[in-house]
Short mmCIF file of C-alpha atoms in Angstrom, two decimals:
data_model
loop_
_atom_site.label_atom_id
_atom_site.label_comp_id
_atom_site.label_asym_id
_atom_site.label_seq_id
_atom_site.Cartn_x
_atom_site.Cartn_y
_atom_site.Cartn_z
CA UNK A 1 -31.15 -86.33 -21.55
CA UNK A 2 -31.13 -84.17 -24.70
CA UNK A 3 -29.07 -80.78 -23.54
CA UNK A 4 -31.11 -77.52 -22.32
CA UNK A 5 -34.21 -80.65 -20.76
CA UNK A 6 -34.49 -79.92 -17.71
CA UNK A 7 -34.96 -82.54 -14.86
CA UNK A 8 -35.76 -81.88 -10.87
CA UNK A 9 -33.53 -82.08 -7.95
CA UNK A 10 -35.68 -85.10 -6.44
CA UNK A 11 -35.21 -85.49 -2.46
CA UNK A 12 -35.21 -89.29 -1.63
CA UNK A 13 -37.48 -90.53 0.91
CA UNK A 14 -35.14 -92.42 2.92
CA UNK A 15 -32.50 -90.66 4.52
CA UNK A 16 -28.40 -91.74 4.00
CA UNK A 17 -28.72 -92.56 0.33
CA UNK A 18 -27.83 -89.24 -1.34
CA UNK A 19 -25.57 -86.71 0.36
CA UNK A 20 -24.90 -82.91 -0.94
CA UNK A 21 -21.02 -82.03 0.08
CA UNK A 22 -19.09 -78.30 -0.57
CA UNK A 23 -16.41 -76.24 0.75
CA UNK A 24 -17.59 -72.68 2.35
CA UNK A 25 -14.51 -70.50 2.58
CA UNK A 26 -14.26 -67.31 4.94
CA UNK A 27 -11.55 -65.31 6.90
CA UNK A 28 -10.97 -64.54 10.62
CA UNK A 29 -10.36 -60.55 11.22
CA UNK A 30 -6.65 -61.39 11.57
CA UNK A 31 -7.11 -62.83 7.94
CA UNK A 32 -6.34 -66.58 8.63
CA UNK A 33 -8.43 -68.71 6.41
CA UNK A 34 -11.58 -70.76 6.96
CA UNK A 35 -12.62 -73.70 5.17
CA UNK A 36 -15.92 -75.58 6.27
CA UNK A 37 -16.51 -78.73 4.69
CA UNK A 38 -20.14 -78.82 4.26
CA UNK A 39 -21.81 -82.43 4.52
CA UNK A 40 -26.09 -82.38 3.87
CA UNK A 41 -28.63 -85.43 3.55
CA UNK A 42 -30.66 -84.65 0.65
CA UNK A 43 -33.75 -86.18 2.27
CA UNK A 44 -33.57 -84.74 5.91
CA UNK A 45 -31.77 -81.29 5.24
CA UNK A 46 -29.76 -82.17 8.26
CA UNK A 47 -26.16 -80.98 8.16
CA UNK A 48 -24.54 -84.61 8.65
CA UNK A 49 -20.71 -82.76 9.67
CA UNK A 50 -19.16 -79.82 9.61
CA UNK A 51 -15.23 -80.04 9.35
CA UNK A 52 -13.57 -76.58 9.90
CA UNK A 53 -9.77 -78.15 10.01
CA UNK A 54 -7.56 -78.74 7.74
CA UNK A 55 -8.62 -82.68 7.40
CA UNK A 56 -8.89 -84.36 4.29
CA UNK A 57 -12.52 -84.73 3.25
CA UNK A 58 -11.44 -88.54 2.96
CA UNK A 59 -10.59 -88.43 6.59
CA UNK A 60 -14.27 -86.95 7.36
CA UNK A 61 -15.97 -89.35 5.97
CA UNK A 62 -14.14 -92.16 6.86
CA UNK A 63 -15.35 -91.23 10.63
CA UNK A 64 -18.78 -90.56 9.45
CA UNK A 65 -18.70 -94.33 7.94
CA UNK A 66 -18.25 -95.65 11.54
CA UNK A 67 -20.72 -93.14 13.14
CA UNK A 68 -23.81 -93.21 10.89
CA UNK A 69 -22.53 -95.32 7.59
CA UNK A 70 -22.14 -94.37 3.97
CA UNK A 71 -24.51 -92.88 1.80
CA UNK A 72 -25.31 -94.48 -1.82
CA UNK A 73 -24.52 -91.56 -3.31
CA UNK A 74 -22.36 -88.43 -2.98
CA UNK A 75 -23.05 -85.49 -5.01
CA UNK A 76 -20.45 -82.70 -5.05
CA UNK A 77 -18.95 -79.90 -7.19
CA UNK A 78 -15.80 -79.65 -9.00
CA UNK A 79 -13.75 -78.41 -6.37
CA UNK A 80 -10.13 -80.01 -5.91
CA UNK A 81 -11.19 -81.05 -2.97
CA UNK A 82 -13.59 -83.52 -4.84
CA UNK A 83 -11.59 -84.44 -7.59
CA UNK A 84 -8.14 -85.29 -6.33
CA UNK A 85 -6.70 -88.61 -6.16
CA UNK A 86 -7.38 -88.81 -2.80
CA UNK A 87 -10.78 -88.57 -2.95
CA UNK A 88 -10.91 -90.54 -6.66
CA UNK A 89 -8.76 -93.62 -4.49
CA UNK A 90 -11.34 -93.35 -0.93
CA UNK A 91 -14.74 -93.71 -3.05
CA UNK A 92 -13.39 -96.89 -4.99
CA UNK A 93 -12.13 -98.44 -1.90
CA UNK A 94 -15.60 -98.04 -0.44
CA UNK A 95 -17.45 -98.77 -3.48
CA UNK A 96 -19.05 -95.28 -3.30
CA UNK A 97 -20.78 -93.31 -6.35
CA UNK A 98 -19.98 -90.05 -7.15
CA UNK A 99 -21.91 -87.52 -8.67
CA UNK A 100 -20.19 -84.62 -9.37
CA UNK A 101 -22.35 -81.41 -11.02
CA UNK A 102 -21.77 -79.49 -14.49
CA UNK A 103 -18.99 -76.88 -13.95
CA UNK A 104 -21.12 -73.63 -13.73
CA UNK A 105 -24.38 -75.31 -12.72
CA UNK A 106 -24.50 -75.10 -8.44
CA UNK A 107 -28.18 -75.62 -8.98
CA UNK A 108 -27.86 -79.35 -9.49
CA UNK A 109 -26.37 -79.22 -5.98
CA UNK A 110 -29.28 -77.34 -4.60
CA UNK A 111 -29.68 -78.79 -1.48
CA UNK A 112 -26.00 -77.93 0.10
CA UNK A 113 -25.92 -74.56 -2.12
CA UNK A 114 -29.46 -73.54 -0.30
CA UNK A 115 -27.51 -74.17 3.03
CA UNK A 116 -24.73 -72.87 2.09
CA UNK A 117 -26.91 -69.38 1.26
CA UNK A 118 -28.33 -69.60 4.27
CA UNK A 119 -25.38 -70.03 6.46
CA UNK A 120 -23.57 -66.97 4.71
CA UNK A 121 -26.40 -64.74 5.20
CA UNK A 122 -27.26 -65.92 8.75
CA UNK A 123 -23.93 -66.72 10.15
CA UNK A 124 -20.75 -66.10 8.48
CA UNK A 125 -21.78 -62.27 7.10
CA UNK A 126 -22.97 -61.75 10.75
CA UNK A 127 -19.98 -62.14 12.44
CA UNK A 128 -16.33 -60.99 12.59
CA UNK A 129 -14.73 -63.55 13.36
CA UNK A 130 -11.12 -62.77 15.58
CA UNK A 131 -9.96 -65.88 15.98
CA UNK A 132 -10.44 -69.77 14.33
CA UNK A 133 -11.91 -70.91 17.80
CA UNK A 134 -14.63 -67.83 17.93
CA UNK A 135 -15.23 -69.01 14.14
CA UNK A 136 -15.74 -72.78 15.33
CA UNK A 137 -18.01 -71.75 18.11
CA UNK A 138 -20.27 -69.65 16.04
CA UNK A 139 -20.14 -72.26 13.36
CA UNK A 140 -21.40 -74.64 15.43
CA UNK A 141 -24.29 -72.83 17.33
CA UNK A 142 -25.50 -71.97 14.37
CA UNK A 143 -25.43 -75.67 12.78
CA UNK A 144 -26.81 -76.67 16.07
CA UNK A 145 -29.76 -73.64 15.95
CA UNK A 146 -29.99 -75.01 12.18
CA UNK A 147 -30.67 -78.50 12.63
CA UNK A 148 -32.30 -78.76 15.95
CA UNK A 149 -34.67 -75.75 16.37
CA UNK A 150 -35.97 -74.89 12.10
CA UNK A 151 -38.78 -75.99 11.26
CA UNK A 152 -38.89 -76.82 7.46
CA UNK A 153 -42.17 -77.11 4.68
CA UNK A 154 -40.49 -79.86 2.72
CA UNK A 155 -40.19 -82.06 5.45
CA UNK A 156 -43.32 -81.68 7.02
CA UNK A 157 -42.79 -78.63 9.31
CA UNK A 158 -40.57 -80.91 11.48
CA UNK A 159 -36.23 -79.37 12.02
CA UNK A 160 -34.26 -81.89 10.48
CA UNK A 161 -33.07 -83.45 13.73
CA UNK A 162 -36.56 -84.35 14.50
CA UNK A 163 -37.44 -85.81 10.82
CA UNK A 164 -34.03 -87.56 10.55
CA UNK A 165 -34.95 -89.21 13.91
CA UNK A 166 -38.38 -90.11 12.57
CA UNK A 167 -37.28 -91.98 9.89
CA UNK A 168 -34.45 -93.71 12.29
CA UNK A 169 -37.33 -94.56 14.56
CA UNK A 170 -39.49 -95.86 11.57
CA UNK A 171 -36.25 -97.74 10.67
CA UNK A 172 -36.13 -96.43 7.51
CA UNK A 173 -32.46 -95.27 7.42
CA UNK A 174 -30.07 -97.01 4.88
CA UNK A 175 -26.92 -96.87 6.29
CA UNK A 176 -25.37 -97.41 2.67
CA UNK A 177 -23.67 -101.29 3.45
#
C-alpha cells in the first residue's frame, strides 16, 4: 500500500476472527494504579474480558482460549504489554497472528480505541474511585450495561450480547482452531 493510501477498518462478519486489545490506565482516590486490559471482537463490539489485575495478558487469554477459543487475529498497539517476550513466545506457541498498529496511528485500532472513548467518558471520568474493589465493581456494571443493554447501528440495532449470540445461534462463530 503506497504510504499516505488510505484503507478502511473492515468489521468481519463472523465473530472470533479479529480481536481489538489495549491497556486503559486510571487511579483510585488513594492513588493506587489501575490497569484494564481491554479485549473487543471487531465484528460484535462485545467486550470479550476485562482484566483489572495485575495478570499477564498471556495469562488472559490463555483462559479465554478454553472459554470461547482463539481469534485468527489479534490486533493491538505498541504497548509493552504487546510486545514483550512474553507475549512474542504465547502467540507462536498458539500459532496466533499479530497485528500490531503504526506507532502514532490509534485509528487503525478503531474498534477498542472507540470503546475505550466511551468507557472514559461514561465510566472512568464519572467516578472517583476509593478503592480497587469500588473500581472493579463500577468497571464491571458498566461493561455489563455496555454489552447487554446498547443498542448499536453497525450491528443492526441489536447490543452486542444479543448479535454475538445471533451469530452463535446461526453457528457462525469461528472459534479460531
Amino acid at each position: 500500500m503506497p504510504v499516505g493510501e488510505r484503507a478502511p477498518l473492515l468489521r468481519p462478519t463472523k465473530a472470533n476472527p479479529v480481536w481489538s486489545m489495549d491497556v486503559v490506565f486510571d487511579r483510585t482516590a488513594e492513588g493506587r494504579a489501575i490497569k484494564c486490559l481491554v479485549i473487543v471482537d471487531d465484528a460484535t463490539r462485545h467486550e470479550v474480558e476485562r482484566a483489572i489485575s495485575g495478570h499477564g495478558v498471556a495469562r488472559v487469554l490463555d483462559r479465554l482460549a478454553h472459554s470461547r477459543g482463539l481469534p485468527k487475529m489479534i490486533r493491538t498497539d505498541n504497548g509493552k504489554e504487546f510486545c514483550g517476550k512474553a507475549m512474542v513466545a504465547w502467540a507462536h506457541a498458539n500459532r496466533e497472528q499479530r497485528r500490531q498498529i503504526q506507532p502514532g496511528k490509534p485509528n487503525q485500532n478503531a474498534y477498542v480505541e472507540s470503546f475505550n472513548g466511551r468507557r472514559r467518558d461514561e465510566c472512568l471520568n464519572e467516578h472517583w474511585f476509593p478503592t480497587l474493589l469500588h473500581a472493579r465493581t463500577e468497571i464491571e456494571r458498566w461493561r455489563r450495561e455496555y454489552n447487554e443493554h446498547r443498542h448499536k447501528k453497525t450491528i443492526g440495532a441489536m447490543t452486542p450480547a444479543a448479535y454475538a449470540q445471533q451469530l452463535a445461534n446461526s453457528d457462525i462463530i469461528n472459534p479460531g482452531f
